[in-house]
Each structure stands twice: as C-alpha cells, then as structure tokens.
Amino acid sequence: MPSIYITTPIYYVNAKPHIGHAYTTIVCDVCARFYRMLGYDVLFSTGTDEHGKKIEQSANNAGIPPQLFTDNISRLFRDLLPVLNITNDDFIRTTEKRHKDVAAHFWSKLKSSGYIYLGEYSGWYDIRNEAYFAEDELVNGQSPLGGDVLYMTEECYFFKLSAFQDKLLDFYEKHPDFIFPIQRRNEVVSFVKSGLNDLAISRTTFNWGIPVPDDPKHVIYVWLDALTNYITVNNYPDCDQNNDAHWQNVIHFVGKEIVRFHAVYWPAFLMAADLNPPKQIVSHGWWLSEGEKMSKSIGNVQDPVKYCMLFGSDALRYFLLRELSFGEDGNFSLAGFIGRYNSILANAYGNLCNRVFSFVVKNCGSRVKRPTVLSEEDREFVDSVATSLEDAISMFKQYAFNRYLEKLEYAMSLSNRYIDSQKPWALMTSNPDRVGDVLFLAVEQIYKITRLFYPVIPTSAEKVFQQLGISDSMMTGINSEVLNEFEIHSIEALFPKIDQAAKDFDVFAG
Ligand code: ME8
C-alpha cells in the first residue's frame, strides 16, 4: 500500500485561528481524504508552535503565564478541527514532552555532526516573524516580512548553513518538483545562489523555549524547534526516517511567506543530521478579506467558525478551495461565498440530486437498473462525464483545486442538461420503457461525481451515499466498482438556498 504524510504548518498561538489558518488545514484534509480514497496509508498532522519571544510577549501582555496562555490558544486551534471536519491523525504541540525530547535530540545530532558552533550575533531582529535581518535587507525600517525590528547583540550558537549552499542547489536540480509552484522554486534557487550565511539557532534574551542541551541559558531558535515537529510526529529517532514509507513521501503544505524556512533551512538541517529532505514543499497564496489584508485593527478578520455554524463546514470547505487559485492570493467576501454556494452547491448539485432522486422514488418504485442498450445521447453523456472526472483527478494531483472543482461542476451541468433534454416527465407518457434508463444514467453520474466531490464536501457526500444506500466500504477507490442497480432509500435536502436578506447575517456584523 503506498504511503503519504501530509502536514500543515504548526500555527503560532498568539491569536485565535482565522480563515487563513482554516484554509491550509482544509487543503491538507481534502488531500488526506483524497489519498485515502486512492488506497494510500495516510499520516496527516497539524498542531501549534508555542515557543519564542513573540508568544512570551503576547502572554506577558495578557498577564498570563506563557504555558497557560499557550494552553488556551492551542485549544482554540484544536477545537476548530472537528468544526471544519478535519481527519488529522495527530495534533502536535511544541510544548509537549515528546517534542521537547526530539528537538533536544535533533540539536545534539547536529552538534555531534560538527554543524553547530558558538559565536556572537548582532542584527535587526523581527520579533513578529522570529528572524534576524541584515541592515541592507530592511525595507522602510521594517523587516522584509513586514515586522518591526529591534537591533540586538547576543551570544549564540550558529548552524553552518553556508556549508549547504552547493548541496541544496544540487538537491533542487535533482528534484525539480521539490518546491511547488515553480515561481516559489525560482525564488528559493536564486536566494540560495546569492549565498547563504550561517544561521543563528539559539537565543539568550528570553526563556520561553526549549533549553539547548548542555547550555541551558540558551533556548533553541523557534524555527529549528518548530520544523522538528514534523519528525516528532513521525517518531524520530525511534523510527528510521530514511527508510520510513511516510517520510519518503512527506508533503509540507505552507503559506508562501514561510517557504524559505521549509525549502532552505529545513532540508539543510535534515541533511546535517543524515536525514532525507521532505518530498515536496507545496505553497499557497494569501487570503485577503473583502479586498484587504486581514487585521484586527481593520476589524476584517474572518472567523471560520461563524461560516460553519451558519452554512455548514462543507460550504466553507468548498468555497475556500473553489475561490482561490492555488498558489495565488484570493479574496474572501461574504457576497462571493453566497454567490458560489447558491449557484453551485444549492442549484447545480443539491437540486440535481433532489430532482433526480425524487423522480425515481415517485415514478420508478425507488429503483433503477442499468439499461441494456444506450442511445447515442446516453453514450455521449456518460463519456463526457467520465472525461471531465478524469480531468478533475488530474487537476487535483497538480494542486489545481479550483480547476478540479470546475471539472466537477461541468459534470454536474452535463447531468442537468441531460435531464432537461431527455425530459423524463414527458417520457412517462411518450416512452415509459425509457424512463428508468435515463434515470439510471443520471443517478449513476451523480454517484460518480459525488465520490470525487467527497473529499471537499464529506458530510453532504455521505448524505448522498446514505440516500443511495451505499455503504462506507464502497467509498474507497475512485473507479473500482460498477453498480448495476440503484435504490433510493431516503431523500434529504442537501444545501438549502441562502436567503441574503436573512437576519442570521447579523452575526457577521459582530
Ligand atoms: O508561520 N491566507 O505560523 P502562523 C492564507 N508557526 N493562509 C494563511 C493566512 C492568510 N491570510 N494567514 C495564515 C507560522 N495562513 C509558523 C509555522 S511550521 C514549522 C511553523 C496560514 O500561525 C498559512 O498556512 O503565522 C501560513 O503559512 C500559516 O497560516 C502561518 O501560520
């Protein structure tokens, strides 16, 4: 059985989760469900990144001890998972003992391999992003990541990143798909080509971190600590990563702003510890909210829980994947959300299921059988749906989630058109023998579309399978079974249309 290991970034616990965090987690969940459906042994992890000066400061500002502060916010990230219908196998917190042990072990391995030395560091420190910058990297007095900076000098341990320039370039060359999409790969390659300085990997100016083994006045740099989470989850060092099927196919999903940490530092750390780099770093763009960067001061931070409460997690999952062209930035707006919900989920899909299933119940004794002969139109319909579903799978595998959904939507529109043109209600009098044939083909195509739609809208897809009396065991494998009969067991509306005037929307004002 092939294996895959899918990770989200571990999220900082300085503020509660918003739609941007929900997005990465949902993308990973959709991939995890998709690969499970293809028969993979999937390991899927997410969690929280809880150390560092930024967290310590946020805790101090709130007047709460850092551990209690991180417990509280980490819980918000964890509690969001069932709300979004996420099927993670693990939730890792960097304050857990299992992780502290692994991070300390990993540090010792880097040290004994000769890649860590003690020195002194001065530079401009971006507290928000936990990174140092040189004078010439600053942009209008701020770090290139947009955070405020502070000039600091400290004794610290360095990682010999400079020793990895050629090894990294050679690795990128041998693994052209390591960084997705290509523009991010190009940025990383030119960054590494421009020369790598050694990296400061310990701090002495605050305490909220994992102590450096044998020198506890230092704490481990939060990015080295955080990146290690990916091997903590995979049972390093007990599990031999280089010969582990999950590690051989590990995909880190990240937002575009943290590609450098994952595609430069992380593979260098791993190489230094004689571990193989991950299979792929897949990066996506940013969500803006109503056209602007999300920020507490503007008051436009979008809360994923509100959307799930009002419209269900499937609707949010669908919108996030459909609206954003993966890799590019996208805009989250309530109007856009309602527009796509009503036109696709309520009309194109929900109504299609409802009208076809109701017709079968009322006019075909709830049962339809595979026709023995197909007309030319039937064949054309079945073939075009099959082609668009194959295209959808191929788009999915290229992370083009919006195009994958577009292909499913096309298959829905073919099905709606087929019903409109075949007019089963008219066939009831003109050619009653054909009614069951037309309906069987319509139900069968709905079933196939739903199987592929399942990773995005699992709750509704399961409802459709229940209506069709299809058991869970038949949901694995995309093209495996051919069913020769369908029986409609029940009928349930899937996506009630959203009335924009509903007073429920008051909830968005708050
Ligand atoms: O960077 N649009 O944590 P973080 C899209 N702890 N995605 C967004 C987003 C937005 N507006 N805002 C956040 C960290 N994200 C580190 C990671 S990993 C070893 C350590 C998502 O809480 C996106 O995935 O700042 C981004 O990379 C991540 O949240 C950043 O989360």
XYZ file of C-alpha atoms and ligand atoms in Angstrom:
541
model
C 0.000 0.000 0.000
C 1.551 3.386 -0.934
C 2.050 5.856 1.930
C 1.856 9.615 2.195
C 2.478 12.009 5.076
C 0.681 15.344 4.867
C 1.442 18.252 7.204
C 0.051 21.693 7.886
C 2.364 24.340 9.324
C 2.085 24.362 13.086
C 0.329 27.590 13.930
C 1.528 30.282 16.305
C -0.623 30.576 19.375
C -0.534 34.358 19.684
C -4.074 34.862 18.359
C -7.123 32.750 17.611
C -7.382 30.964 14.252
C -8.866 32.763 11.239
C -9.874 31.765 7.740
C -6.216 31.696 6.520
C -5.291 29.004 9.043
C -8.513 27.133 8.292
C -7.619 27.205 4.597
C -4.279 25.360 4.900
C -5.793 22.835 7.270
C -8.743 22.214 4.932
C -6.474 21.834 1.882
C -4.481 19.213 3.787
C -7.641 17.436 4.904
C -9.004 17.332 1.355
C -5.693 15.815 0.199
C -5.679 13.336 3.077
C -9.219 12.205 2.229
C -8.404 12.059 -1.485
C -5.313 9.893 -0.981
C -7.146 7.629 1.472
C -9.761 7.179 -1.225
C -6.982 6.148 -3.621
C -5.931 3.497 -1.117
C -2.931 5.270 0.448
C -1.849 4.805 4.026
C -2.124 8.455 5.071
C -0.495 10.147 8.038
C -1.891 13.664 8.482
C -0.680 16.024 11.169
C -1.308 19.551 12.351
C -0.662 21.419 15.579
C 0.646 24.522 17.296
C 4.003 26.322 17.508
C 4.189 27.592 21.068
C 7.662 28.896 21.875
C 9.517 32.119 21.141
C 9.712 35.732 22.124
C 6.505 36.666 20.327
C 4.440 34.175 22.325
C 6.203 35.180 25.561
C 5.344 38.825 24.821
C 1.720 38.061 23.986
C 1.416 36.103 27.256
C 3.012 38.960 29.203
C 0.655 41.464 27.564
C -2.272 39.300 28.579
C -0.835 38.973 32.109
C -0.916 35.169 31.961
C 1.961 32.657 32.376
C 3.110 31.506 28.914
C 2.130 27.855 29.443
C -1.423 28.760 30.401
C -1.593 31.275 27.563
C -0.481 28.669 25.005
C -2.810 26.031 26.507
C -5.740 28.372 25.954
C -4.978 29.353 22.367
C -3.754 25.916 21.307
C -7.150 24.608 22.447
C -8.871 27.023 20.044
C -6.871 25.559 17.133
C -7.606 22.018 18.272
C -11.305 22.702 18.803
C -11.569 24.173 15.322
C -10.652 20.801 13.755
C -13.956 18.960 14.334
C -15.833 22.112 13.347
C -14.055 22.024 9.965
C -14.483 18.213 9.790
C -10.745 17.574 9.728
C -9.427 13.989 9.847
C -5.939 14.584 11.276
C -4.099 11.664 12.843
C -2.051 13.800 15.213
C -2.085 17.221 16.829
C 1.368 18.240 17.957
C 2.188 20.963 20.447
C 5.808 22.064 20.702
C 5.410 22.374 24.500
C 4.745 18.635 24.804
C 7.483 16.483 26.345
C 7.642 14.165 23.336
C 8.535 17.130 21.158
C 10.992 18.765 23.547
C 12.868 15.454 23.743
C 13.036 15.125 19.970
C 14.124 18.744 19.436
C 16.910 18.321 22.017
C 17.980 15.046 20.436
C 17.997 16.633 16.969
C 20.106 19.526 18.271
C 22.624 17.082 19.780
C 22.825 15.225 16.489
C 23.579 18.452 14.580
C 26.170 19.369 17.216
C 27.918 15.987 17.180
C 27.995 16.092 13.372
C 30.021 19.312 13.657
C 27.437 21.719 12.199
C 26.887 23.835 15.327
C 29.397 26.328 16.809
C 29.221 29.107 19.423
C 29.588 32.744 18.284
C 28.073 36.192 18.701
C 25.286 37.731 16.700
C 24.239 41.290 16.047
C 21.453 42.260 13.760
C 17.951 43.546 13.270
C 15.502 41.164 14.902
C 11.917 40.905 13.656
C 10.031 39.811 16.739
C 6.769 39.039 14.987
C 8.435 36.715 12.491
C 11.195 35.485 14.834
C 14.031 36.148 12.379
C 17.170 38.273 12.107
C 17.879 40.544 9.142
C 20.910 42.460 7.914
C 20.746 46.266 7.605
C 20.519 46.107 3.806
C 17.583 43.695 3.955
C 15.339 46.159 5.803
C 12.505 47.812 3.900
C 11.481 51.268 5.169
C 12.881 50.480 8.599
C 10.950 47.220 8.832
C 11.931 43.622 8.141
C 11.247 42.321 4.606
C 8.452 40.256 6.219
C 6.809 43.482 7.388
C 7.532 43.227 11.123
C 9.013 45.894 13.412
C 12.699 45.344 14.124
C 14.993 45.779 17.111
C 18.831 45.946 16.983
C 20.205 43.150 19.176
C 23.551 41.555 20.021
C 23.701 38.169 21.715
C 25.996 35.213 22.221
C 24.509 32.447 20.244
C 25.010 29.138 18.569
C 25.238 29.048 14.798
C 24.282 26.406 12.310
C 26.747 26.097 9.399
C 24.158 26.839 6.749
C 26.880 28.178 4.441
C 28.213 24.612 4.095
C 24.946 23.598 2.408
C 24.743 26.026 -0.489
C 26.034 23.601 -3.138
C 24.293 20.594 -1.601
C 20.967 22.437 -1.651
C 21.411 23.659 -5.233
C 22.318 20.143 -6.290
C 19.258 18.814 -4.447
C 16.899 21.327 -6.142
C 18.359 20.382 -9.511
C 17.880 16.654 -8.925
C 14.370 17.163 -7.532
C 12.700 19.678 -9.836
C 9.316 19.167 -8.116
C 10.634 19.761 -4.612
C 9.122 23.244 -4.417
C 5.658 23.891 -5.825
C 4.701 26.112 -7.612
C 7.544 26.946 -9.961
C 7.728 30.687 -9.133
C 8.467 29.825 -5.490
C 11.095 27.348 -6.615
C 12.762 30.027 -8.725
C 12.776 32.456 -5.786
C 14.349 29.872 -3.498
C 17.005 28.855 -6.036
C 18.051 32.470 -6.615
C 18.095 33.138 -2.851
C 20.412 30.171 -2.276
C 22.574 31.075 -5.296
C 23.070 34.567 -3.868
C 24.974 32.993 -0.935
C 23.991 31.575 2.445
C 25.177 32.949 5.783
C 25.400 30.746 8.848
C 22.196 30.804 10.847
C 21.777 31.914 14.469
C 19.947 28.998 16.103
C 19.847 29.853 19.802
C 18.643 32.819 21.869
C 19.580 34.111 25.305
C 17.314 37.176 25.510
C 14.244 35.276 26.682
C 13.415 31.946 28.319
C 10.275 30.689 26.659
C 11.745 27.898 24.573
C 13.435 24.505 24.651
C 16.775 24.731 26.515
C 19.891 23.982 24.469
C 21.281 20.635 25.669
C 24.275 21.220 27.969
C 23.928 25.034 27.841
C 20.515 25.908 29.265
C 20.979 29.685 29.314
C 20.253 29.388 25.584
C 16.937 28.338 24.153
C 16.655 26.687 20.730
C 15.678 29.094 17.915
C 11.936 28.760 17.475
C 12.126 27.808 13.783
C 14.536 24.949 14.444
C 12.251 23.867 17.289
C 9.115 24.201 15.140
C 10.370 22.480 11.993
C 11.397 19.473 14.075
C 7.690 18.845 14.826
C 7.433 17.020 11.506
C 9.812 14.285 12.676
C 8.462 14.242 16.243
C 5.106 13.209 14.797
C 6.852 10.536 12.736
C 8.515 9.063 15.848
C 12.093 10.223 15.296
C 14.588 8.929 16.406
C 12.905 5.580 17.185
C 11.649 5.362 13.624
C 14.342 5.337 10.921
C 13.080 8.248 8.803
C 15.176 7.440 5.742
C 13.610 4.008 5.454
C 10.129 5.003 6.521
C 7.402 4.960 3.883
C 5.656 8.052 5.287
C 8.837 10.102 5.482
C 9.766 9.123 1.922
C 6.560 10.752 0.723
C 6.106 13.684 3.102
C 4.445 16.817 1.748
C 4.590 20.039 3.744
C 1.806 22.476 2.860
C 2.688 26.069 3.759
C 1.717 29.650 3.022
C 4.074 31.446 0.650
C 5.697 33.525 3.410
C 7.326 30.517 5.056
C 8.673 28.722 2.014
C 12.265 29.767 2.792
C 12.185 28.131 6.222
C 10.857 24.893 4.748
C 12.773 24.758 1.484
C 16.189 26.064 2.606
C 16.708 25.724 6.363
C 14.755 22.520 6.899
C 16.437 20.399 4.193
C 19.831 21.732 5.361
C 19.088 20.771 8.997
C 17.952 17.336 7.851
C 20.988 16.773 5.620
C 23.230 17.770 8.536
C 21.542 15.078 10.644
C 21.870 12.477 7.844
C 18.130 12.524 7.231
C 16.487 12.832 3.833
C 14.755 16.124 2.979
C 10.976 16.033 2.536
C 9.466 15.034 -0.785
C 7.786 18.335 -1.509
C 7.045 21.805 -0.172
C 3.712 22.982 -1.540
C 2.969 26.635 -1.040
C -0.219 28.626 -1.430
C -1.088 32.303 -1.577
C -2.834 34.519 0.926
C -6.433 35.248 1.639
C -7.400 38.878 1.733
C -10.647 39.804 3.424
C -13.087 41.996 1.483
C -10.064 43.137 -0.582
C -7.681 43.947 2.286
C -5.077 42.184 4.389
C -6.818 40.624 7.414
C -6.029 42.545 10.554
C -7.568 43.020 13.951
C -7.284 46.811 13.687
C -9.252 46.939 10.417
C -11.707 44.504 12.005
C -11.934 42.321 8.907
C -10.567 39.074 10.332
C -12.816 36.299 9.044
C -13.844 33.722 11.612
C -14.227 30.220 10.101
C -16.475 29.067 12.970
C -19.213 31.553 12.055
C -19.363 30.265 8.494
C -19.508 26.641 9.632
C -22.246 27.407 12.156
C -24.424 29.161 9.629
C -23.792 27.226 6.436
C -22.043 24.004 7.453
C -18.390 23.021 7.109
C -18.903 21.621 3.608
C -19.896 25.047 2.314
C -16.792 26.696 3.770
C -14.501 23.910 2.549
C -15.983 24.160 -0.924
C -15.735 27.946 -1.099
C -12.124 28.086 0.106
C -10.964 25.545 -2.440
C -13.050 26.904 -5.301
C -12.410 30.603 -4.908
C -8.634 30.684 -4.593
C -6.449 29.695 -7.477
C -3.907 27.650 -5.513
C -0.584 29.468 -5.285
C -2.140 32.897 -5.895
C -3.777 35.314 -3.486
C -7.563 35.384 -3.242
C -10.304 37.492 -1.761
C -12.710 36.275 0.905
C -16.020 38.069 0.698
C -19.450 37.216 2.049
C -21.027 38.078 -1.311
C -18.620 35.731 -3.122
C -19.366 32.993 -0.610
C -23.131 33.279 -1.012
C -22.861 33.522 -4.793
C -20.924 30.264 -5.177
C -22.984 28.497 -2.513
C -26.283 29.308 -4.185
C -25.243 28.733 -7.776
C -23.240 25.533 -7.350
C -23.993 23.795 -4.057
C -27.697 24.671 -3.849
C -28.640 24.812 -7.548
C -26.260 22.797 -9.697
C -25.577 19.974 -7.210
C -28.248 19.962 -4.492
C -31.148 20.428 -6.882
C -29.758 17.880 -9.300
C -29.660 15.207 -6.594
C -33.036 16.204 -5.274
C -34.938 16.275 -8.523
C -33.415 13.043 -9.855
C -33.852 11.079 -6.615
C -37.416 12.355 -6.086
C -38.357 11.386 -9.603
C -37.002 7.856 -9.080
C -38.966 7.488 -5.849
C -42.212 8.802 -7.330
C -42.096 7.183 -10.736
C -39.746 4.195 -10.726
C -40.625 2.469 -7.432
C -37.380 3.901 -5.949
C -35.265 1.572 -8.077
C -33.448 1.878 -11.388
C -31.463 -0.730 -13.312
C -28.580 -0.419 -15.770
C -30.014 -0.191 -19.301
C -29.080 -2.960 -21.729
C -28.795 -0.602 -24.690
C -27.586 3.007 -24.719
C -28.708 5.644 -27.206
C -26.144 7.897 -28.843
C -27.067 10.732 -26.466
C -26.743 8.423 -23.489
C -23.294 7.349 -24.554
C -22.205 10.900 -25.203
C -23.454 11.958 -21.782
C -21.727 9.113 -19.933
C -18.482 9.578 -21.876
C -18.345 13.359 -21.344
C -18.927 12.981 -17.612
C -16.173 10.328 -17.480
C -13.766 12.638 -19.318
C -14.441 15.565 -17.032
C -13.993 13.353 -13.951
C -10.663 12.113 -15.273
C -9.643 15.722 -15.877
C -10.725 16.542 -12.316
C -8.423 13.851 -10.889
C -5.539 15.111 -12.945
C -6.146 18.720 -11.803
C -6.298 17.554 -8.210
C -2.931 15.848 -8.489
C -1.468 19.150 -9.722
C -2.909 21.017 -6.700
C -5.212 22.951 -9.061
C -8.121 22.552 -6.657
C -10.250 25.256 -8.240
C -9.878 23.616 -11.678
C -10.684 20.210 -10.177
C -13.909 21.657 -8.791
C -14.631 23.374 -12.098
C -14.439 19.965 -13.790
C -16.881 18.500 -11.263
C -19.179 21.448 -11.854
C -19.000 20.802 -15.569
C -20.033 17.185 -14.941
C -22.999 18.494 -12.888
C -24.038 20.814 -15.691
C -23.854 17.932 -18.200
C -26.158 15.935 -15.903
C -28.614 18.788 -15.516
C -28.632 19.307 -19.281
C -29.145 15.599 -19.915
C -32.249 15.551 -17.700
C -33.558 18.739 -19.332
C -33.080 17.323 -22.827
C -34.368 13.806 -22.091
C -37.433 15.155 -20.228
C -38.230 12.018 -18.204
C -41.559 13.593 -17.147
C -42.601 13.634 -20.829
C -41.226 10.130 -21.430
C -43.714 8.905 -18.784
C -46.387 9.042 -21.463
C -44.446 9.011 -24.742
C -41.946 6.193 -23.991
C -42.369 4.796 -20.457
C -39.820 1.972 -21.042
C -37.044 4.531 -21.401
C -37.738 6.439 -18.159
C -35.794 4.003 -15.982
C -32.839 4.015 -18.405
C -32.500 7.796 -18.340
C -32.851 7.921 -14.574
C -30.321 5.151 -14.014
C -27.716 7.039 -16.020
C -28.469 10.270 -14.175
C -28.188 8.578 -10.757
C -25.013 6.779 -11.782
C -23.322 10.011 -12.876
C -24.409 11.737 -9.643
C -22.871 8.838 -7.727
C -19.582 9.168 -9.632
C -19.477 12.944 -9.246
C -20.210 12.600 -5.538
C -17.382 10.145 -4.992
C -14.946 12.665 -6.380
C -16.611 15.553 -4.578
C -16.419 13.671 -1.267
C -13.010 14.972 -0.081
C -14.322 18.545 -0.212
C -17.905 18.038 0.999
C -17.679 14.875 3.126
C -20.819 15.487 5.212
C -23.086 16.063 2.210
C -21.446 13.322 0.150
C -22.142 10.874 2.950
C -25.778 12.008 2.964
C -25.968 11.272 -0.761
C -24.413 7.836 -0.249
C -26.951 7.162 2.501
C -29.794 8.172 0.193
C -28.385 5.675 -2.300
C -27.930 3.031 0.410
C -24.203 2.851 -0.312
C -22.003 1.579 2.466
C -18.732 3.178 3.590
C -16.712 0.238 2.323
C -17.802 1.048 -1.202
C -16.441 4.539 -0.986
C -12.782 3.596 -1.269
C -11.140 3.537 -4.673
C -12.210 6.063 -7.248
C -13.128 3.842 -10.175
C -13.407 0.458 -8.573
C -16.990 -0.767 -8.670
C -19.587 -0.771 -11.347
C -23.062 -0.771 -9.811
C -25.865 -2.206 -11.895
C -28.767 -1.036 -9.784
C -29.551 1.903 -7.542
C -32.251 2.130 -4.925
C -33.159 5.444 -3.351
C -33.543 4.826 0.366
C -34.459 8.308 1.501
C -34.493 11.882 0.318
C -32.889 14.731 2.176
C -32.239 18.289 1.031
C -28.501 18.996 0.909
C -27.855 22.724 0.614
C -30.838 24.961 1.393
C -30.555 28.149 -0.601
C -29.175 31.120 1.345
C -31.574 33.992 1.607
C -29.338 37.070 1.607
C -31.910 39.040 3.489
C -31.952 36.548 6.373
C -31.449 38.174 9.716
C -28.896 35.456 10.540
C -26.429 37.749 8.871
C -26.462 39.986 11.884
C -23.864 37.571 13.190
C -21.367 38.930 10.655
C -21.708 42.424 11.952
C -20.165 41.486 15.297
O 4.226 30.790 10.335
N -4.059 33.384 3.948
O 2.669 30.184 11.955
P 1.434 31.154 11.612
C -3.684 32.115 3.753
N 4.444 28.920 13.281
N -3.041 31.374 4.673
C -2.769 31.938 5.844
C -3.125 33.290 6.126
C -3.807 34.031 5.100
N -4.217 35.273 5.249
N -2.715 33.569 7.366
C -2.137 32.435 7.859
C 3.894 30.172 11.327
N -2.179 31.452 6.938
C 4.847 29.198 11.968
C 4.918 27.950 11.122
S 5.806 25.481 10.633
C 7.068 24.512 11.146
C 5.866 26.907 11.626
C -1.689 30.074 7.100
O 0.464 30.983 12.716
C -0.608 29.701 6.100
O -0.527 28.314 6.008
O 1.899 32.515 11.277
C 0.639 30.191 6.769
O 1.824 29.588 6.272
C 0.361 29.800 8.192
O -1.059 30.007 8.363
C 1.156 30.685 9.141
O 0.765 30.450 10.402
